[in-house]
Structures are given as structure tokens and as C-alpha cells.
Coordinates of N, CA and C and ligand atoms in Angstrom, one line a residue:
X564 N 20.3 106.6 157.8 CA 20.1 105.5 158.8 C 18.6 105.6 159.3
X565 N 18.0 104.4 159.5 CA 16.7 104.4 160.1 C 16.6 105.1 161.4
X566 N 15.5 105.8 161.7 CA 15.5 106.6 162.9 C 15.6 105.6 164.1
X567 N 15.0 104.4 164.0 CA 15.0 103.5 165.2 C 16.5 103.1 165.5
X568 N 17.3 103.0 164.5 CA 18.7 102.6 164.7 C 19.4 103.7 165.4
X569 N 19.1 105.0 165.0 CA 19.8 106.1 165.6 C 19.3 106.2 167.1
X570 N 18.0 106.1 167.3 CA 17.5 106.2 168.7 C 18.0 105.1 169.6
X571 N 18.3 103.9 169.0 CA 18.7 102.8 169.9 C 20.2 102.9 170.2
X572 N 20.9 103.9 169.7 CA 22.3 104.0 169.9 C 22.6 104.3 171.4
X573 N 23.4 103.4 172.0 CA 23.8 103.6 173.4 C 25.3 103.6 173.5
X574 N 25.9 104.1 172.5 CA 27.4 104.1 172.4 C 28.0 105.3 173.2
X575 N 29.3 105.4 173.2 CA 30.0 106.5 173.8 C 31.0 107.1 172.9
X576 N 30.8 106.9 171.6 CA 31.8 107.4 170.6 C 31.3 107.1 169.2
X577 N 32.2 107.2 168.3 CA 31.8 107.0 166.9 C 32.9 106.2 166.2
X578 N 33.0 104.9 166.6 CA 34.1 104.1 166.1 C 34.2 104.0 164.6
X579 N 33.1 104.0 163.9 CA 33.1 103.9 162.4 C 33.8 105.1 161.8
X580 N 33.6 106.3 162.4 CA 34.2 107.5 161.8 C 35.7 107.5 162.1
X581 N 36.1 106.8 163.1 CA 37.5 106.9 163.5 C 38.3 105.7 163.0
X582 N 37.6 104.6 162.5 CA 38.3 103.4 162.2 C 38.9 103.3 160.9
X583 N 38.7 104.3 160.0 CA 39.3 104.3 158.7 C 39.0 103.0 157.9
X584 N 37.8 102.7 157.7 CA 37.4 101.5 157.0 C 37.6 101.7 155.5
X585 N 37.9 100.6 154.8 CA 38.2 100.7 153.4 C 37.3 99.7 152.6
X586 N 36.9 100.0 151.4 CA 36.1 99.1 150.6 C 36.7 97.7 150.6
X587 N 35.8 96.7 150.7 CA 36.3 95.3 150.6 C 36.6 94.7 152.0
X588 N 36.7 95.5 153.0 CA 37.1 95.0 154.3 C 36.0 94.2 155.0
X589 N 36.4 93.3 156.0 CA 35.5 92.6 156.8 C 35.6 93.3 158.2
X590 N 34.4 93.7 158.7 CA 34.3 94.4 160.0 C 33.5 93.6 161.0
X591 N 33.9 93.6 162.2 CA 33.1 93.0 163.3 C 32.8 94.0 164.4
X592 N 31.5 94.2 164.7 CA 31.2 95.1 165.8 C 30.8 94.2 167.1
X593 N 31.6 94.4 168.2 CA 31.3 93.6 169.4 C 30.2 94.3 170.2
X594 N 29.1 93.6 170.4 CA 28.0 94.2 171.2 C 27.2 95.2 170.3
X595 N 26.6 94.7 169.2 CA 26.2 95.6 168.1 C 24.8 96.3 168.5
X596 N 24.1 95.9 169.5 CA 22.9 96.7 169.9 C 21.9 96.8 168.8
X597 N 21.4 98.1 168.6 CA 20.5 98.4 167.6 C 21.1 98.4 166.2
X598 N 22.4 98.2 166.1 CA 23.0 98.0 164.8 C 23.6 99.2 164.0
X599 N 23.5 100.3 164.6 CA 23.9 101.5 163.9 C 25.3 101.5 163.3
X600 N 26.3 101.0 164.2 CA 27.7 101.0 163.8 C 27.9 99.9 162.7
X601 N 27.1 98.9 162.7 CA 27.3 97.8 161.7 C 26.8 98.4 160.4
X602 N 25.6 99.0 160.4 CA 25.1 99.6 159.2 C 26.0 100.7 158.6
X603 N 26.5 101.5 159.4 CA 27.5 102.5 158.9 C 28.7 101.9 158.3
X604 N 29.2 100.8 159.0 CA 30.4 100.1 158.5 C 30.1 99.5 157.2
X605 N 28.9 98.9 157.1 CA 28.6 98.2 155.8 C 28.6 99.1 154.6
X606 N 28.2 100.4 154.9 CA 28.3 101.4 153.8 C 29.7 101.7 153.4
X607 N 30.5 101.8 154.5 CA 32.0 102.1 154.2 C 32.7 101.0 153.5
X608 N 32.4 99.8 153.8 CA 33.2 98.7 153.2 C 32.6 98.3 151.9
X609 N 31.4 98.7 151.6 CA 30.8 98.5 150.3 C 30.4 97.1 150.0
X610 N 29.8 96.8 148.8 CA 29.3 95.5 148.5 C 30.4 94.4 148.5
X611 N 31.6 94.8 148.3 CA 32.7 93.8 148.3 C 33.2 93.4 149.7
X612 N 32.7 94.2 150.7 CA 33.1 94.0 152.1 C 31.9 93.4 152.8
X613 N 32.1 93.2 154.2 CA 31.0 92.6 155.0 C 31.1 93.2 156.4
X614 N 30.0 93.4 157.0 CA 29.9 93.9 158.4 C 29.1 92.9 159.2
X615 N 29.8 92.4 160.3 CA 29.1 91.5 161.2 C 28.8 92.3 162.5
X616 N 27.6 92.0 163.0 CA 27.3 92.5 164.4 C 27.1 91.3 165.3
X617 N 27.7 91.4 166.5 CA 27.6 90.3 167.5 C 26.9 90.8 168.7
X618 N 25.8 90.2 169.1 CA 25.2 90.6 170.4 C 24.5 89.4 171.0
X619 N 24.4 89.5 172.4 CA 23.9 88.3 173.1 C 22.4 88.4 173.4
X620 N 21.8 89.5 173.0 CA 20.4 89.8 173.4 C 19.5 89.7 172.2
X621 N 18.5 88.8 172.4 CA 17.5 88.6 171.3 C 16.8 89.8 170.8
X622 N 16.4 90.6 171.8 CA 15.7 91.9 171.5 C 16.5 92.8 170.7
X623 N 17.8 92.9 171.0 CA 18.7 93.8 170.3 C 18.9 93.3 168.9
X624 N 19.1 92.0 168.7 CA 19.3 91.4 167.4 C 18.1 91.6 166.5
X625 N 16.9 91.5 167.1 CA 15.6 91.7 166.4 C 15.6 93.1 165.9
X626 N 15.9 94.0 166.8 CA 15.9 95.5 166.4 C 16.9 95.8 165.3
X627 N 18.1 95.2 165.5 CA 19.2 95.4 164.5 C 18.8 94.9 163.1
X628 N 18.1 93.7 163.1 CA 17.7 93.1 161.8 C 16.6 93.9 161.2
X629 N 15.8 94.4 162.0 CA 14.7 95.3 161.5 C 15.3 96.6 160.9
X630 N 16.3 97.1 161.6 CA 16.9 98.3 161.1 C 17.7 98.0 159.8
X631 N 18.2 96.8 159.7 CA 18.9 96.5 158.5 C 17.9 96.4 157.3
X632 N 16.8 95.8 157.5 CA 15.7 95.8 156.5 C 15.4 97.2 156.1
X633 N 15.2 98.1 157.0 CA 14.8 99.5 156.7 C 15.9 100.2 156.0
X634 N 17.1 99.9 156.3 CA 18.2 100.6 155.7 C 18.5 100.0 154.3
X635 N 18.0 98.8 154.0 CA 18.2 98.1 152.7 C 19.7 97.8 152.5
X636 N 20.4 97.4 153.5 CA 21.8 97.1 153.3 C 22.0 95.5 153.3
X637 N 22.7 95.0 152.3 CA 22.7 93.6 152.2 C 24.0 92.9 152.8
X638 N 25.1 93.6 152.8 CA 26.4 93.0 153.2 C 26.6 93.0 154.7
X639 N 25.5 92.6 155.4 CA 25.5 92.6 156.9 C 25.0 91.3 157.4
X640 N 25.6 90.9 158.6 CA 25.0 89.7 159.2 C 25.1 90.0 160.8
X641 N 23.9 89.9 161.4 CA 23.9 90.0 162.9 C 23.9 88.6 163.4
X642 N 24.8 88.3 164.4 CA 25.0 87.0 164.9 C 24.7 87.0 166.4
X643 N 24.1 85.9 166.9 CA 23.9 85.8 168.3 C 25.1 85.2 169.0
X644 N 25.6 85.8 170.1 CA 26.7 85.2 170.8 C 27.3 86.2 171.7
X645 N 28.4 85.7 172.4 CA 29.0 86.5 173.4 C 30.4 87.0 172.9
X646 N 30.7 88.2 173.3 CA 32.0 88.7 172.9 C 33.2 88.0 173.5
X647 N 32.9 87.2 174.5 CA 34.0 86.4 175.2 C 34.2 85.2 174.4
X648 N 33.4 84.9 173.4 CA 33.5 83.6 172.6 C 33.0 83.9 171.2
X649 N 33.8 84.5 170.4 CA 33.3 85.1 169.1 C 33.1 84.0 168.1
X650 N 31.8 83.9 167.5 CA 31.6 82.8 166.6 C 32.1 83.0 165.2
X651 N 33.4 83.3 165.1 CA 34.0 83.5 163.7 C 35.3 82.8 163.8
X652 N 35.8 82.4 162.6 CA 37.1 81.7 162.6 C 38.3 82.6 162.8
X653 N 39.4 82.0 163.1 CA 40.7 82.7 163.3 C 41.0 83.5 162.0
X654 N 41.7 84.7 162.2 CA 42.2 85.4 161.1 C 41.2 85.7 160.0
X655 N 40.0 86.1 160.4 CA 38.9 86.3 159.4 C 38.4 87.8 159.3
X656 N 38.9 88.7 160.1 CA 38.3 90.0 160.2 C 39.4 91.0 160.0
X657 N 39.1 92.1 159.3 CA 40.1 93.2 159.1 C 40.1 94.2 160.2
X658 N 38.9 94.5 160.7 CA 38.8 95.6 161.7 C 37.7 95.1 162.8
X659 N 38.1 95.1 164.0 CA 37.1 94.9 165.1 C 36.8 96.3 165.7
X660 N 35.5 96.6 165.6 CA 35.0 97.8 166.3 C 34.1 97.5 167.5
X661 N 33.8 98.4 168.3 CA 32.9 98.2 169.4 C 32.6 99.6 170.0
X662 N 31.4 99.7 170.5 CA 31.0 101.1 171.0 C 30.4 100.9 172.4
X663 N 31.2 101.1 173.4 CA 30.8 101.1 174.8 C 30.2 99.7 175.3
X664 N 30.9 98.7 175.0 CA 30.5 97.3 175.4 C 31.6 96.6 176.1
X665 N 32.8 96.7 175.7 CA 33.9 95.9 176.4 C 33.9 96.2 177.9
X666 N 33.7 97.4 178.3 CA 33.7 97.7 179.7 C 32.6 96.9 180.5
X667 N 31.6 96.4 179.8 CA 30.6 95.6 180.5 C 31.0 94.2 180.7
X668 N 32.0 93.7 180.1 CA 32.4 92.3 180.2 C 33.1 92.0 181.5
X669 N 32.7 90.9 182.1 CA 33.4 90.5 183.4 C 34.7 89.9 183.1
X670 N 35.0 89.5 181.8 CA 36.3 88.9 181.5 C 36.9 89.6 180.3
X671 N 37.4 90.8 180.5 CA 38.0 91.6 179.4 C 39.2 91.0 178.7
X672 N 40.0 90.3 179.5 CA 41.2 89.6 178.9 C 40.7 88.6 177.8
X673 N 39.6 87.9 178.2 CA 39.1 86.9 177.2 C 38.6 87.6 175.9
X674 N 37.9 88.7 176.1 CA 37.3 89.5 175.0 C 38.5 89.9 174.1
X675 N 39.6 90.5 174.7 CA 40.7 91.0 173.9 C 41.4 89.8 173.2
X676 N 41.5 88.7 173.9 CA 42.2 87.5 173.2 C 41.3 87.1 172.0
X677 N 40.0 87.1 172.2 CA 39.1 86.7 171.1 C 39.2 87.7 169.9
X678 N 39.2 88.9 170.2 CA 39.4 90.0 169.2 C 40.7 89.7 168.4
X679 N 41.7 89.4 169.2 CA 43.0 89.2 168.5 C 43.0 87.9 167.6
X680 N 42.3 86.9 168.1 CA 42.2 85.6 167.4 C 41.5 85.8 166.0
X681 N 40.4 86.5 166.0 CA 39.6 86.6 164.8 C 40.2 87.6 163.8
X682 N 41.1 88.5 164.3 CA 41.7 89.5 163.4 C 42.7 88.8 162.5
X683 N 42.7 89.3 161.3 CA 43.8 88.9 160.3 C 45.1 89.5 160.8
X684 N 46.3 88.9 160.5 CA 47.5 89.6 160.8 C 47.5 91.0 160.1
X685 N 47.9 92.0 160.9 CA 47.8 93.4 160.4 C 46.4 94.0 160.6
X686 N 45.5 93.2 161.1 CA 44.1 93.7 161.4 C 44.1 94.7 162.6
X687 N 43.1 95.5 162.6 CA 43.0 96.6 163.6 C 41.9 96.5 164.6
X688 N 42.2 96.8 165.8 CA 41.2 97.0 166.9 C 40.9 98.5 167.0
X689 N 39.6 98.9 166.8 CA 39.3 100.3 166.8 C 38.0 100.5 167.5
X690 N 38.1 100.8 168.8 CA 37.0 100.7 169.8 C 36.8 102.0 170.5
X691 N 35.5 102.4 170.7 CA 35.1 103.4 171.6 C 34.7 102.8 172.9
X692 N 35.3 103.4 174.0 CA 34.9 102.8 175.3 C 35.1 103.9 176.4
X693 N 34.6 103.6 177.6 CA 34.9 104.6 178.7 C 36.1 104.1 179.5
X694 N 37.0 104.9 179.8 CA 38.2 104.5 180.6 C 38.3 105.6 181.7
X695 N 39.1 105.2 182.7 CA 39.3 106.1 183.8 C 40.9 106.4 183.8
X696 N 41.2 107.5 184.5 CA 42.6 107.8 184.5 C 43.1 108.1 186.0
X697 N 43.9 107.2 186.5 CA 44.5 107.4 187.8 C 43.6 106.9 189.0
X698 N 44.2 107.0 190.2 CA 43.6 106.5 191.4 C 42.4 107.4 191.8
X699 N 41.4 106.8 192.4 CA 40.3 107.6 193.0 C 39.6 106.7 194.0
X700 N 38.9 107.2 195.0 CA 38.2 106.4 195.9 C 37.1 105.6 195.2
X701 N 36.9 104.3 195.7 CA 36.0 103.4 195.0 C 34.6 103.9 195.0
X702 N 34.1 104.6 196.0 CA 32.8 105.1 196.1 C 32.5 106.1 194.9
X703 N 33.5 107.0 194.8 CA 33.4 108.1 193.7 C 33.4 107.4 192.4
X704 N 34.3 106.5 192.2 CA 34.4 105.7 190.9 C 33.0 105.1 190.6
X705 N 32.4 104.5 191.6 CA 31.1 103.8 191.4 C 30.0 104.8 191.0
X706 N 30.0 105.9 191.7 CA 28.9 106.9 191.5 C 29.0 107.5 190.1
X707 N 30.3 107.9 189.7 CA 30.5 108.5 188.4 C 30.2 107.5 187.3
X708 N 30.6 106.3 187.5 CA 30.3 105.3 186.4 C 28.8 105.1 186.3
X709 N 28.1 105.1 187.4 CA 26.6 105.0 187.3 C 26.1 106.2 186.5
X710 N 26.6 107.4 186.8 CA 26.1 108.5 186.1 C 26.4 108.5 184.6
X711 N 27.6 108.1 184.2 CA 27.9 108.0 182.8 C 27.0 106.9 182.1
X712 N 26.7 105.9 182.9 CA 25.7 105.0 182.5 C 26.2 103.8 181.7
X713 N 25.7 102.6 182.0 CA 26.0 101.4 181.1 C 27.5 101.1 181.0
X714 N 28.3 101.5 182.0 CA 29.7 101.2 181.8 C 30.3 100.6 183.1
X715 N 29.6 99.7 183.7 CA 29.9 99.2 185.0 C 31.3 98.9 185.3
X716 N 32.1 98.4 184.3 CA 33.4 98.0 184.6 C 34.5 98.7 183.8
X717 N 34.4 100.0 183.7 CA 35.4 100.8 183.0 C 36.8 100.5 183.5
X718 N 37.8 100.3 182.6 CA 39.1 100.0 183.0 C 39.9 101.4 183.1
X719 N 40.9 101.3 184.0 CA 41.9 102.4 183.9 C 42.6 102.3 182.6
X720 N 43.0 103.5 182.0 CA 43.6 103.4 180.6 C 44.9 102.6 180.6
X721 N 45.7 102.6 181.7 CA 46.9 101.8 181.7 C 46.6 100.3 181.8
X722 N 45.6 100.0 182.5 CA 45.2 98.5 182.6 C 44.7 98.1 181.2
X723 N 44.0 98.9 180.5 CA 43.4 98.6 179.2 C 44.6 98.3 178.2
X724 N 45.6 99.2 178.3 CA 46.7 99.1 177.4 C 47.5 97.8 177.7
X725 N 47.7 97.5 179.0 CA 48.4 96.3 179.5 C 47.7 95.0 179.0
X726 N 46.4 95.1 179.1 CA 45.6 93.9 178.7 C 45.7 93.7 177.2
X727 N 45.7 94.8 176.4 CA 45.8 94.6 175.0 C 47.2 94.0 174.6
X728 N 48.2 94.5 175.3 CA 49.6 94.0 175.1 C 49.6 92.5 175.4
X729 N 49.0 92.1 176.5 CA 49.1 90.7 176.9 C 48.3 89.8 175.9
X730 N 47.3 90.4 175.3 CA 46.6 89.6 174.3 C 47.4 89.5 173.0
X731 N 48.5 90.3 172.8 CA 49.3 90.2 171.7 C 49.3 91.4 170.8
X732 N 48.5 92.4 171.1 CA 48.4 93.6 170.2 C 49.7 94.5 170.4
X733 N 49.9 95.2 169.3 CA 51.0 96.2 169.3 C 50.3 97.6 168.8
X734 N 51.2 98.6 168.7 CA 50.7 99.9 168.3 C 49.5 100.4 169.0
X735 N 49.5 100.3 170.4 CA 48.4 100.5 171.2 C 48.3 102.0 171.5
X736 N 47.1 102.6 171.3 CA 46.9 104.0 171.7 C 45.5 104.2 172.3
X737 N 45.4 105.1 173.2 CA 44.1 105.4 173.9 C 44.0 106.9 173.9
X738 N 43.0 107.4 173.1 CA 42.9 108.8 172.8 C 41.6 109.3 173.3
X739 N 41.6 110.2 174.3 CA 40.3 110.7 174.8 C 39.5 111.4 173.8
X740 N 38.2 111.1 173.7 CA 37.3 111.8 172.8 C 36.3 112.7 173.5
X741 N 36.0 112.4 174.8 CA 35.3 113.3 175.6 C 35.7 113.1 177.1
X742 N 36.1 114.2 177.7 CA 36.4 114.1 179.1 C 35.3 114.6 180.0
X743 N 34.8 113.7 180.9 CA 33.6 114.1 181.7 C 34.1 115.0 182.9
X744 N 33.3 116.1 183.1 CA 33.6 117.1 184.2 C 32.6 116.8 185.3
X745 N 33.0 117.1 186.5 CA 32.1 116.9 187.6 C 30.8 117.8 187.4
X746 N 31.0 118.9 186.8 CA 29.9 119.8 186.6 C 28.8 119.2 185.7
X747 N 29.3 118.3 184.8 CA 28.3 117.6 183.9 C 27.3 116.8 184.7
X748 N 27.9 116.3 185.9 CA 27.1 115.3 186.7 C 26.5 115.9 188.0
X749 N 26.6 117.3 188.0 CA 26.2 117.9 189.3 C 24.8 117.5 189.8
X750 N 23.8 117.5 188.9 CA 22.4 117.2 189.3 C 22.3 115.8 189.9
X751 N 22.9 114.9 189.1 CA 22.8 113.5 189.4 C 23.5 113.2 190.8
X752 N 24.7 113.8 190.9 CA 25.5 113.5 192.2 C 24.8 114.2 193.4
X753 N 24.3 115.4 193.2 CA 23.7 116.1 194.3 C 22.5 115.3 194.8
X754 N 21.7 114.7 193.8 CA 20.6 113.9 194.1 C 20.9 112.7 194.9
X755 N 22.2 112.3 194.9 CA 22.7 111.1 195.7 C 23.3 111.5 197.0
X756 N 23.1 112.9 197.3 CA 23.6 113.4 198.6 C 25.1 113.6 198.6
X757 N 25.7 113.8 197.4 CA 27.2 113.9 197.3 C 27.5 115.4 197.2
X758 N 28.5 115.8 198.0 CA 29.0 117.2 198.0 C 29.9 117.4 196.7
X759 N 29.2 117.9 195.7 CA 29.9 118.0 194.3 C 31.1 118.8 194.4
X760 N 31.1 120.0 195.1 CA 32.3 120.9 195.1 C 33.5 120.2 195.7
X761 N 33.2 119.4 196.8 CA 34.3 118.7 197.4 C 34.9 117.7 196.5
X762 N 34.0 117.1 195.7 CA 34.4 116.0 194.8 C 35.2 116.4 193.6
X763 N 35.0 117.6 193.2 CA 35.6 118.0 191.9 C 37.0 117.7 191.7
X764 N 37.9 118.0 192.6 CA 39.3 117.7 192.4 C 39.6 116.3 192.1
X765 N 38.8 115.4 192.7 CA 39.0 113.9 192.6 C 38.4 113.3 191.3
X766 N 37.6 114.1 190.6 CA 36.9 113.6 189.5 C 37.3 114.2 188.1
X767 N 37.5 115.6 188.2 CA 37.7 116.2 186.9 C 38.9 115.7 186.1
X768 N 38.7 115.3 184.9 CA 39.7 114.8 184.0 C 40.0 113.4 184.2
X769 N 39.3 112.7 185.1 CA 39.6 111.3 185.3 C 38.7 110.2 184.7
X770 N 37.6 110.7 184.1 CA 36.6 109.8 183.4 C 36.5 110.3 182.0
X771 N 36.7 109.4 181.1 CA 36.6 109.8 179.7 C 36.1 108.7 178.7
X772 N 35.4 109.2 177.7 CA 35.2 108.3 176.5 C 36.5 108.4 175.7
X773 N 36.9 107.2 175.2 CA 38.2 107.2 174.5 C 38.1 106.3 173.3
X774 N 39.0 106.6 172.3 CA 39.1 105.8 171.1 C 40.3 104.9 171.3
X775 N 40.1 103.6 171.4 CA 41.2 102.7 171.7 C 41.6 102.0 170.5
X776 N 42.9 102.1 170.1 CA 43.4 101.5 168.9 C 44.5 100.5 169.2
X777 N 44.6 99.5 168.4 CA 45.7 98.5 168.5 C 45.7 97.7 167.2
X778 N 46.9 97.0 167.0 CA 47.0 96.3 165.8 C 47.5 94.9 166.1
X779 N 47.0 93.9 165.3 CA 47.6 92.6 165.4 C 48.8 92.5 164.5
X780 N 49.9 92.2 165.1 CA 51.2 92.2 164.2 C 51.1 91.3 163.0
X781 N 51.9 91.5 162.1 CA 52.0 90.7 160.9 C 51.3 91.4 159.7
X782 N 50.9 90.6 158.7 CA 50.3 91.2 157.5 C 51.3 91.1 156.4
X783 N 50.8 91.8 155.3 CA 51.6 91.7 154.1 C 53.0 92.4 154.3
X784 N 54.0 91.9 153.7 CA 55.3 92.5 153.8 C 55.3 93.8 153.0
X785 N 55.9 94.8 153.6 CA 56.0 96.1 152.9 C 56.8 96.0 151.7
X786 N 56.2 96.5 150.6 CA 57.0 96.5 149.3 C 57.3 98.0 149.0
X787 N 58.5 98.2 148.5 CA 58.9 99.6 148.2 C 57.9 100.2 147.2
X788 N 57.4 101.4 147.5 CA 56.5 102.1 146.6 C 55.1 101.7 146.7
X789 N 54.7 100.8 147.6 CA 53.4 100.4 147.8 C 52.9 100.9 149.2
X790 N 52.2 102.1 149.1 CA 51.8 102.8 150.4 C 50.7 102.0 151.1
X791 N 50.0 101.1 150.5 CA 48.9 100.4 151.2 C 49.4 99.1 151.9
X792 N 50.6 98.7 151.7 CA 51.0 97.5 152.3 C 51.4 97.7 153.8
X793 N 51.2 96.6 154.5 CA 51.4 96.7 156.0 C 52.6 95.8 156.4
X794 N 53.2 96.1 157.5 CA 54.3 95.3 157.9 C 53.7 94.3 159.0
Ligands
SAM280 C1 25.7 99.9 175.9 S1 25.0 98.9 174.7 C2 25.8 99.4 173.2 C3 25.2 99.0 172.0 C4 25.8 99.6 170.7 N1 27.2 99.2 170.6 C5 25.6 101.0 170.5 O1 26.6 101.8 170.4 O2 24.5 101.5 170.6 C6 25.6 97.3 175.0 C7 25.2 96.2 174.0 O3 26.1 95.1 174.2 C8 25.5 93.9 174.4 N2 26.3 93.1 175.2 C9 26.7 93.4 176.5 N3 27.6 92.4 177.0 C10 27.7 91.5 175.9 C11 28.4 90.3 175.8 N4 29.2 89.9 176.8 N5 28.4 89.6 174.6 C12 27.6 90.1 173.6 N6 26.9 91.2 173.7 C13 26.9 91.9 174.8 C14 24.1 94.2 175.0 O4 23.1 93.2 174.6 C15 23.8 95.6 174.3 O5 23.2 95.4 173.1

């Protein structure tokens, strides 16, 4: 990967490693930033596949296209647009990935409905995001989310799952990949005048990066002896 793509990575996970991409698939990265996950996906799906990146920021699109040129990857297209209104046709994508972007959207229901719309039947949603677990005072939630950075609107894991189900997804799972401890944020929180030791019980284990998986129902009918077919 070009160094600039690696340095521009602002994600909170590694969706391409977890998404189980296969040669020939079409992948869409929501909020592609400097393009690292799109370029990694393009390699995984190979020349018969395609990787789209969608971002609303001209500077990020310019950086991503520059990184694509440096990486010499052809099966990639970076598109300008918003994840709330994806500029791709219905049923056109095998896997939707995203790395720490959906939490930024003010209309997550719309993003999830759009992801569902563009996925082919049987297509997969495979996203890294920050989620919270359980009740906590609003002030604490606000300060911790500021510390984790760039994740203004993290959802509680149960709300995320409910929204995915409302959008039509099935086989929903949310798997923590990194749990944030109050100790990790001691310096930041102390600087804000917060008593970190008093806070610990309300924070530990409640903020996490997670891998969020779901499936659009449908797809090829399972045939006996065909392990690759989907229901
Ligand atoms: C935290 S960065 C993550 C970038 C990239 N996924 C990564 O892992 O490095 C958020 C990116 O999402 C883009 N973004 C945020 N909200 C968006 C929206 N509603 N529609 C399209 N892009 C959005 C920003 O321009 C930025 O490039």
C-alpha cells in the first residue's frame, strides 16, 4: 500500500480482513477517506471484481485517487456522494464495507436502508464501527466519544442491531474487536478535569470498536453438494 494511504487511515478496525471477500465480487466502501480499504478490497476481489469508494469530501477523493495511481490498481472507482444517498443501482453490490464512518451520519436509518438497497440478495454488510454497550450518563458518553475521536454519534449495540433489522437485514452480529478501558483515556480525561478513578466503573467495557455483520436475505437457492451457494 502507498504510505500516504496508510497514513491517511482513520478507521477503527480492519473490515477488509474480516469481510471474507472473494475474487469477482463487487465491494462498496462507505466513507472511503484516503482509500486504503478500497485498495485492499480491490486486491482481494481481483481483476474480475470491482471496488467502489464513496466519500463526500473532495480532498479525501483526491488523496484516494492519488493513492490508487501509486498502488497501480485498476479495478477501483472513487465516487463523490453521501452515504445517505448511494449513487449505485439497486442489487448491484456483493459486500458493503465501511470503517468508522456510519457513526458520523445524522441519519443512520437512511444509510442502512441505502446499504440494503444496493446489496444483491444474499449480499453482506461487513462494517467496522464504534458502538457503546448499556446505559451511561450523557456527559461521560460525550467525553469518551471525543477521546476515541471522530465518532460523534456512536450507537448502542442493541440500537444498531435494531436499525439493521428495520432496514431488512438478517443474520445480524456485532462482535467487539477492541474494548476501550478508562485507563487508555486517563491523560485525556484528567486534562478535562474528570476524576478518572470515579469514572472507571461507568466506562470500562462500555465503549468498543466492533465488527458489524448482517446479510440481505435471498440469493441463489441452495443446491445439494454446492457449498458456495446461499439461501
Ligand atoms: C473517520 S474517516 C474514515 C475514513 C476511512 N474509512 C478510513 O478508515 O480511513 C470518515 C470519512 O468519511 C467521510 N464521510 C463522513 N460522513 C460522510 C457521509 N455522510 N457521506 C460520505 N462520506 C462521509 C469523510 O469525508 C471521511 O473521509
